[in-house]
Coordinates of C-alpha atoms and ligand atoms in Angstrom, one line a residue:
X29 CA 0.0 0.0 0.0
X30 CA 1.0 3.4 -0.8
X31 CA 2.4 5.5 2.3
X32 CA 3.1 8.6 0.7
X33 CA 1.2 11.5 -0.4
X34 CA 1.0 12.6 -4.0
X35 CA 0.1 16.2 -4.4
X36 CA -0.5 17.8 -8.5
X37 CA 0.2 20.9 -9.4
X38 CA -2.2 22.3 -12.5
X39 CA -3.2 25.6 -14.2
X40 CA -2.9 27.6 -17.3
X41 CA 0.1 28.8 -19.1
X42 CA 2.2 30.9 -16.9
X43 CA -0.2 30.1 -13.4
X44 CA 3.4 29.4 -11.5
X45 CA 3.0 25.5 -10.9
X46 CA 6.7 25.1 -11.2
X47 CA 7.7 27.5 -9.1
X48 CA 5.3 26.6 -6.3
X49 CA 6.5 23.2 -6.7
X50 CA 9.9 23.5 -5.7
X51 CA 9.2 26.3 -2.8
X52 CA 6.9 23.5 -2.0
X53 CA 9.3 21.0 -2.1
X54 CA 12.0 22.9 -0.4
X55 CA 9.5 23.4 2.9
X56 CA 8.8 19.9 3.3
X57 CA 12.7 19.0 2.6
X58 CA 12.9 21.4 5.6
X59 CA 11.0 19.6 7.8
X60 CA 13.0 16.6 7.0
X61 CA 10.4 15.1 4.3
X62 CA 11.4 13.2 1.3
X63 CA 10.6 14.8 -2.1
X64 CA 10.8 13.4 -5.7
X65 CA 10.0 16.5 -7.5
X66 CA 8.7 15.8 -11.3
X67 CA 6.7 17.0 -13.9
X68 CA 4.2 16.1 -17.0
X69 CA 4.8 15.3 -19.8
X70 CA 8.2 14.1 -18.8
X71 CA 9.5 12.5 -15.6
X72 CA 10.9 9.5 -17.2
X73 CA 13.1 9.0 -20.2
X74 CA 10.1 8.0 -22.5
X75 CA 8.2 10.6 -21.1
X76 CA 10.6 13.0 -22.4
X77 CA 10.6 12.1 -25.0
X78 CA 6.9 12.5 -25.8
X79 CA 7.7 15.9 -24.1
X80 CA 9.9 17.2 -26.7
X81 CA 7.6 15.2 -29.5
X82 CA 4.8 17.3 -28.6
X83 CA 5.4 20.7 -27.2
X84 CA 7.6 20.8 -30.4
X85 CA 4.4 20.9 -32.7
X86 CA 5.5 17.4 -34.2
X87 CA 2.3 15.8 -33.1
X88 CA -0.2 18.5 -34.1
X89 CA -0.8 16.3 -37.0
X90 CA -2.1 13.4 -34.7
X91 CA -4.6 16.0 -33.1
X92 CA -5.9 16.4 -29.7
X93 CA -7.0 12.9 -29.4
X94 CA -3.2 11.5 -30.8
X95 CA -2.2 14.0 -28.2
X96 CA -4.3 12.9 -25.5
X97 CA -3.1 9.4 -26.8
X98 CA 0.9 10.3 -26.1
X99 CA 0.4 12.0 -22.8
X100 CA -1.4 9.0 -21.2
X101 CA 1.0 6.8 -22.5
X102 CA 3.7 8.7 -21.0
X103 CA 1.8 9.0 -17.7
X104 CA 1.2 5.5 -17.6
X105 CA 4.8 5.1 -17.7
X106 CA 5.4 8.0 -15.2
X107 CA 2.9 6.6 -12.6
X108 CA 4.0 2.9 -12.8
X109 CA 8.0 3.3 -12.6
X110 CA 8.2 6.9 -10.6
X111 CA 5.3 8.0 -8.8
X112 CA 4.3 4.9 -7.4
X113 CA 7.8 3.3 -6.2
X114 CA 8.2 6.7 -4.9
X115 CA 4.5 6.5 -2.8
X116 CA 5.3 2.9 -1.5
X117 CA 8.8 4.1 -0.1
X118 CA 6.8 6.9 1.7
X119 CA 8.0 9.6 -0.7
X120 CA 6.0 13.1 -1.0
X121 CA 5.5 13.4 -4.7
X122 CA 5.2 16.7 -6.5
X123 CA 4.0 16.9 -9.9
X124 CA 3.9 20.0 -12.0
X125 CA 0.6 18.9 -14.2
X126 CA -1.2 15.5 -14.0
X127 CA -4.1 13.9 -15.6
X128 CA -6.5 17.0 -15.3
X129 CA -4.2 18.6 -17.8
X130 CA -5.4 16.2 -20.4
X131 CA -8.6 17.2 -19.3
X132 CA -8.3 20.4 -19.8
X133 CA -6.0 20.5 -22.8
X134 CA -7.1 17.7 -24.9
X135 CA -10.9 17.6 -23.2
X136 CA -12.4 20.9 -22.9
X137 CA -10.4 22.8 -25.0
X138 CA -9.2 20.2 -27.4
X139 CA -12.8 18.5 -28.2
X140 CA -12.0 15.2 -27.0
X141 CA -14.7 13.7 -25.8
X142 CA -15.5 13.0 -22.0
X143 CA -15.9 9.7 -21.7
X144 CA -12.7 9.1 -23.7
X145 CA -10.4 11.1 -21.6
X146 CA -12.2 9.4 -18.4
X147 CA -11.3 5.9 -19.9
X148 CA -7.6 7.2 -20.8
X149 CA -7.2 8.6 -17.4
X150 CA -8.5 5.0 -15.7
X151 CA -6.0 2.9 -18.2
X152 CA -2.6 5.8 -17.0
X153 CA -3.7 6.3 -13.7
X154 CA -6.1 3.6 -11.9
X155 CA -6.1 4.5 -8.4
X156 CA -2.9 6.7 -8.4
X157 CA -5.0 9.9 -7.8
X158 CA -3.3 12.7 -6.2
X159 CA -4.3 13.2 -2.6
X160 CA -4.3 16.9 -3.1
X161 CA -4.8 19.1 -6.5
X162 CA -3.7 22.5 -6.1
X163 CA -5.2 24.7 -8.7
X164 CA -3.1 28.1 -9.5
X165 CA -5.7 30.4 -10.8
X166 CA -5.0 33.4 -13.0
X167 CA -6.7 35.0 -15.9
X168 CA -5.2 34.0 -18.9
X169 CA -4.0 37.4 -20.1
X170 CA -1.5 37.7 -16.8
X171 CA -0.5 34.0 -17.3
X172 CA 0.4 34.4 -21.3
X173 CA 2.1 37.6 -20.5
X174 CA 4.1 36.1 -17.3
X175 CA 4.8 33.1 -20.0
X176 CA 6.1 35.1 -22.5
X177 CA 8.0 37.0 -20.4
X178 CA 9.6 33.9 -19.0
X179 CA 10.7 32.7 -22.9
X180 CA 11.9 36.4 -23.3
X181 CA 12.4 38.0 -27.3
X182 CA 12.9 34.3 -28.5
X183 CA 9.8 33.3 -30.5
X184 CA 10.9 29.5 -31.1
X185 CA 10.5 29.3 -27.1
X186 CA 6.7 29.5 -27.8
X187 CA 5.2 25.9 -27.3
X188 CA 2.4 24.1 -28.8
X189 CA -0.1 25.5 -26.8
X190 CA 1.0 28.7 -25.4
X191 CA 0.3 30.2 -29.0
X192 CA -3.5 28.8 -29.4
X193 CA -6.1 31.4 -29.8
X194 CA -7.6 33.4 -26.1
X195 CA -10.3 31.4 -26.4
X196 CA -8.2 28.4 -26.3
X197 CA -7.0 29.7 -22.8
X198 CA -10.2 30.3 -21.7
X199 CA -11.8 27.0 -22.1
X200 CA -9.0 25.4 -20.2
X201 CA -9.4 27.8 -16.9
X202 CA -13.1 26.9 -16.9
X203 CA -12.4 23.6 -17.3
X204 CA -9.9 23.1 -14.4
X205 CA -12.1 25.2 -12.1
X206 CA -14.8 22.9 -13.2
X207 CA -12.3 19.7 -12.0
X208 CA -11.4 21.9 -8.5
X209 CA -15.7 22.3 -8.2
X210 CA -16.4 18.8 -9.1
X211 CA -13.5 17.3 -6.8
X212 CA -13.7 19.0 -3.6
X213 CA -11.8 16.0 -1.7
X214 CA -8.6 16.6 -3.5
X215 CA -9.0 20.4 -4.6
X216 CA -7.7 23.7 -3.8
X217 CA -8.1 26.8 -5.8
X218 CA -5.5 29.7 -4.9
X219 CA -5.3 32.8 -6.6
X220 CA -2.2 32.8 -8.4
X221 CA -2.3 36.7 -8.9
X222 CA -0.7 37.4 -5.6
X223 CA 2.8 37.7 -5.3
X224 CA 5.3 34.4 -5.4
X225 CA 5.6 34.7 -1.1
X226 CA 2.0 34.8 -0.9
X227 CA 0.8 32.1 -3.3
X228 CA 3.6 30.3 -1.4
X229 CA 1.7 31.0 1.6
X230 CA -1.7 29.7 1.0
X231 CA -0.3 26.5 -0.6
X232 CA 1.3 25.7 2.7
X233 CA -1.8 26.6 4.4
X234 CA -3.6 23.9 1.5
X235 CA -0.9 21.0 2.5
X236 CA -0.9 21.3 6.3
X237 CA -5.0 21.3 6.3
X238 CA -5.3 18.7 3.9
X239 CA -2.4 16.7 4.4
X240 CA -0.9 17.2 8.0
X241 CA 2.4 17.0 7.1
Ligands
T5A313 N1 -0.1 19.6 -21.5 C1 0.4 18.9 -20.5 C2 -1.2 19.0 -22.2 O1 -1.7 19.6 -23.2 N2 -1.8 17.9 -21.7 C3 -1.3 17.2 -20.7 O2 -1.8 16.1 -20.3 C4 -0.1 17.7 -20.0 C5 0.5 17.0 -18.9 C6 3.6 21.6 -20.8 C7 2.5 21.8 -21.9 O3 1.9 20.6 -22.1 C8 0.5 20.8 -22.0 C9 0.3 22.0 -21.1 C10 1.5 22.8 -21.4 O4 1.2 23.7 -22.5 P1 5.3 23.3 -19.8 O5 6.5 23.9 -20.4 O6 5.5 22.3 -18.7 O7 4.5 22.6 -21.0 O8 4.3 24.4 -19.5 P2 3.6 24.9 -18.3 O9 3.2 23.7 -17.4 O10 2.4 25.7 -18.7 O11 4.7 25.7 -17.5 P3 5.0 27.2 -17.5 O12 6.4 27.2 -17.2 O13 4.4 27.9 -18.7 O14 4.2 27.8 -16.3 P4 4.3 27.5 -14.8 O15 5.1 26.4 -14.4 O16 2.9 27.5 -14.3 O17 4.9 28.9 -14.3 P5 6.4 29.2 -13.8 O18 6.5 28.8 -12.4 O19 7.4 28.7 -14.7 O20 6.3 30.8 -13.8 C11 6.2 31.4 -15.1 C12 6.9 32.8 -14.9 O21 6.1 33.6 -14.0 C13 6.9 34.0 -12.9 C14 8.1 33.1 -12.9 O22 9.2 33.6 -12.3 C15 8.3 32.8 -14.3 O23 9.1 33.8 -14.9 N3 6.1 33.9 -11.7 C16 5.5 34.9 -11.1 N4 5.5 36.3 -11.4 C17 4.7 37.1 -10.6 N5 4.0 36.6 -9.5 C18 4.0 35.3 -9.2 N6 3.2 34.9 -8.2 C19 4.7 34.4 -10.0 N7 4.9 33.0 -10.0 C20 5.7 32.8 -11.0

């Protein structure tokens, strides 16, 4: 049985997930915790692979349900050789974007249909759900200009899906506040407006009520 506690960072472009993942992960290293920090798409070498595959624009061809197709694969992968060895040793487990990302991505703002991501998400992820979903929230304007400020003047730093349309964007924040609403056993929506310290903050506040640590 799995002794650790899996916590999933997820958001727009931009929201801050992998920043509040490591100051996350640095806390609990503090207080003497274990940490495997790691991230989706990626986390393993496959998974990397698929990374660079598709943020590249190489699978656009495949469309969102080929996508859909690659990320579950490589979260498959992820979840059976990382995230649960990790769980059953007692490791804390931070992930910057999990299953709900396909949701969002390839579901809501992709067209895939429902019942097909669900049945994805139950083949990559059985009963590996994250104990605790925090949700940055930002609207998308501040999150595509905090992206874009991250990749600087260089226009081939622009991803797959950080250049789709606004309204792109805007189906995916409704759809992961949607998840957060739906799942209120695992979800916490934070306002990822706020400066780094204070999102910082109210995520710690998230893990100790939810998770004791
Ligand atoms: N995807 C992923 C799918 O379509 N389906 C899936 O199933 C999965 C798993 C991943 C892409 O793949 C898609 C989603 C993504 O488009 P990625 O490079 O991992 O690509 O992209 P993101 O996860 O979106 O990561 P980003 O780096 O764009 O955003 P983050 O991690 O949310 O933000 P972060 O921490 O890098 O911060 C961005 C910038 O903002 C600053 C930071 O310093 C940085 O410069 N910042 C703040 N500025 C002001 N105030 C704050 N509170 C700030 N917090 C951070």
């Amino acid at each position: 049985m799995a002794s650790g506690k899996f916590i999933t960072f997820e958001g727009g472009e931009g929201a801050g997930k992998s920043t509040q993942a490591r100051l996350l992960a640095e806390r609990l290293r503090a207080s003497g915790y274990t940490v495997l920090e790691t991230r989706e798409p990626g986390g393993t070498k496959q998974g990397e692979k698929i990374r660079e595959f598709i943020l590249s624009g190489k699978a656009r061809d495949y469309g969102p349900l080929g996508e859909a197709v690659l990320f579950s694969s490589a979260r498959d992968t992820h979840v059976q050789e990382v995230i649960s060895p990790a769980l059953e040793r007692g490791d804390w487990v931070l992930c910057d974007r999990f299953s709900d990302s396909t949701a969002a991505y390839q579901g809501a703002a992709g067209g895939v249909k429902p019942a097909l991501i669900r049945s994805l998400e139950r083949i990559a992820v059985g009963n590996t759900m994250p104990a605790l979903t925090i949700l940055l929230d930002l609207p998308v304007e501040a999150g595509l200009k905090r992206a874009s400020q991250r990749n600087g003047a260089d226009e081939e730093e622009v991803d797959r899906f950080e250049g789709m349309e606004r309204r792109f964007h805007e189906a995916l924040r409704a759809c992961f506040l949607q998840i957060a609403a739906e799942t209120p056993e695992r979800s916490v929506v934070i306002d990822a407006q706020q400066a780094e310290s204070a999102v910082a903050e109210a995520v710690w506040e998230a893990v100790v009520d939810r998770l004791d640590p």
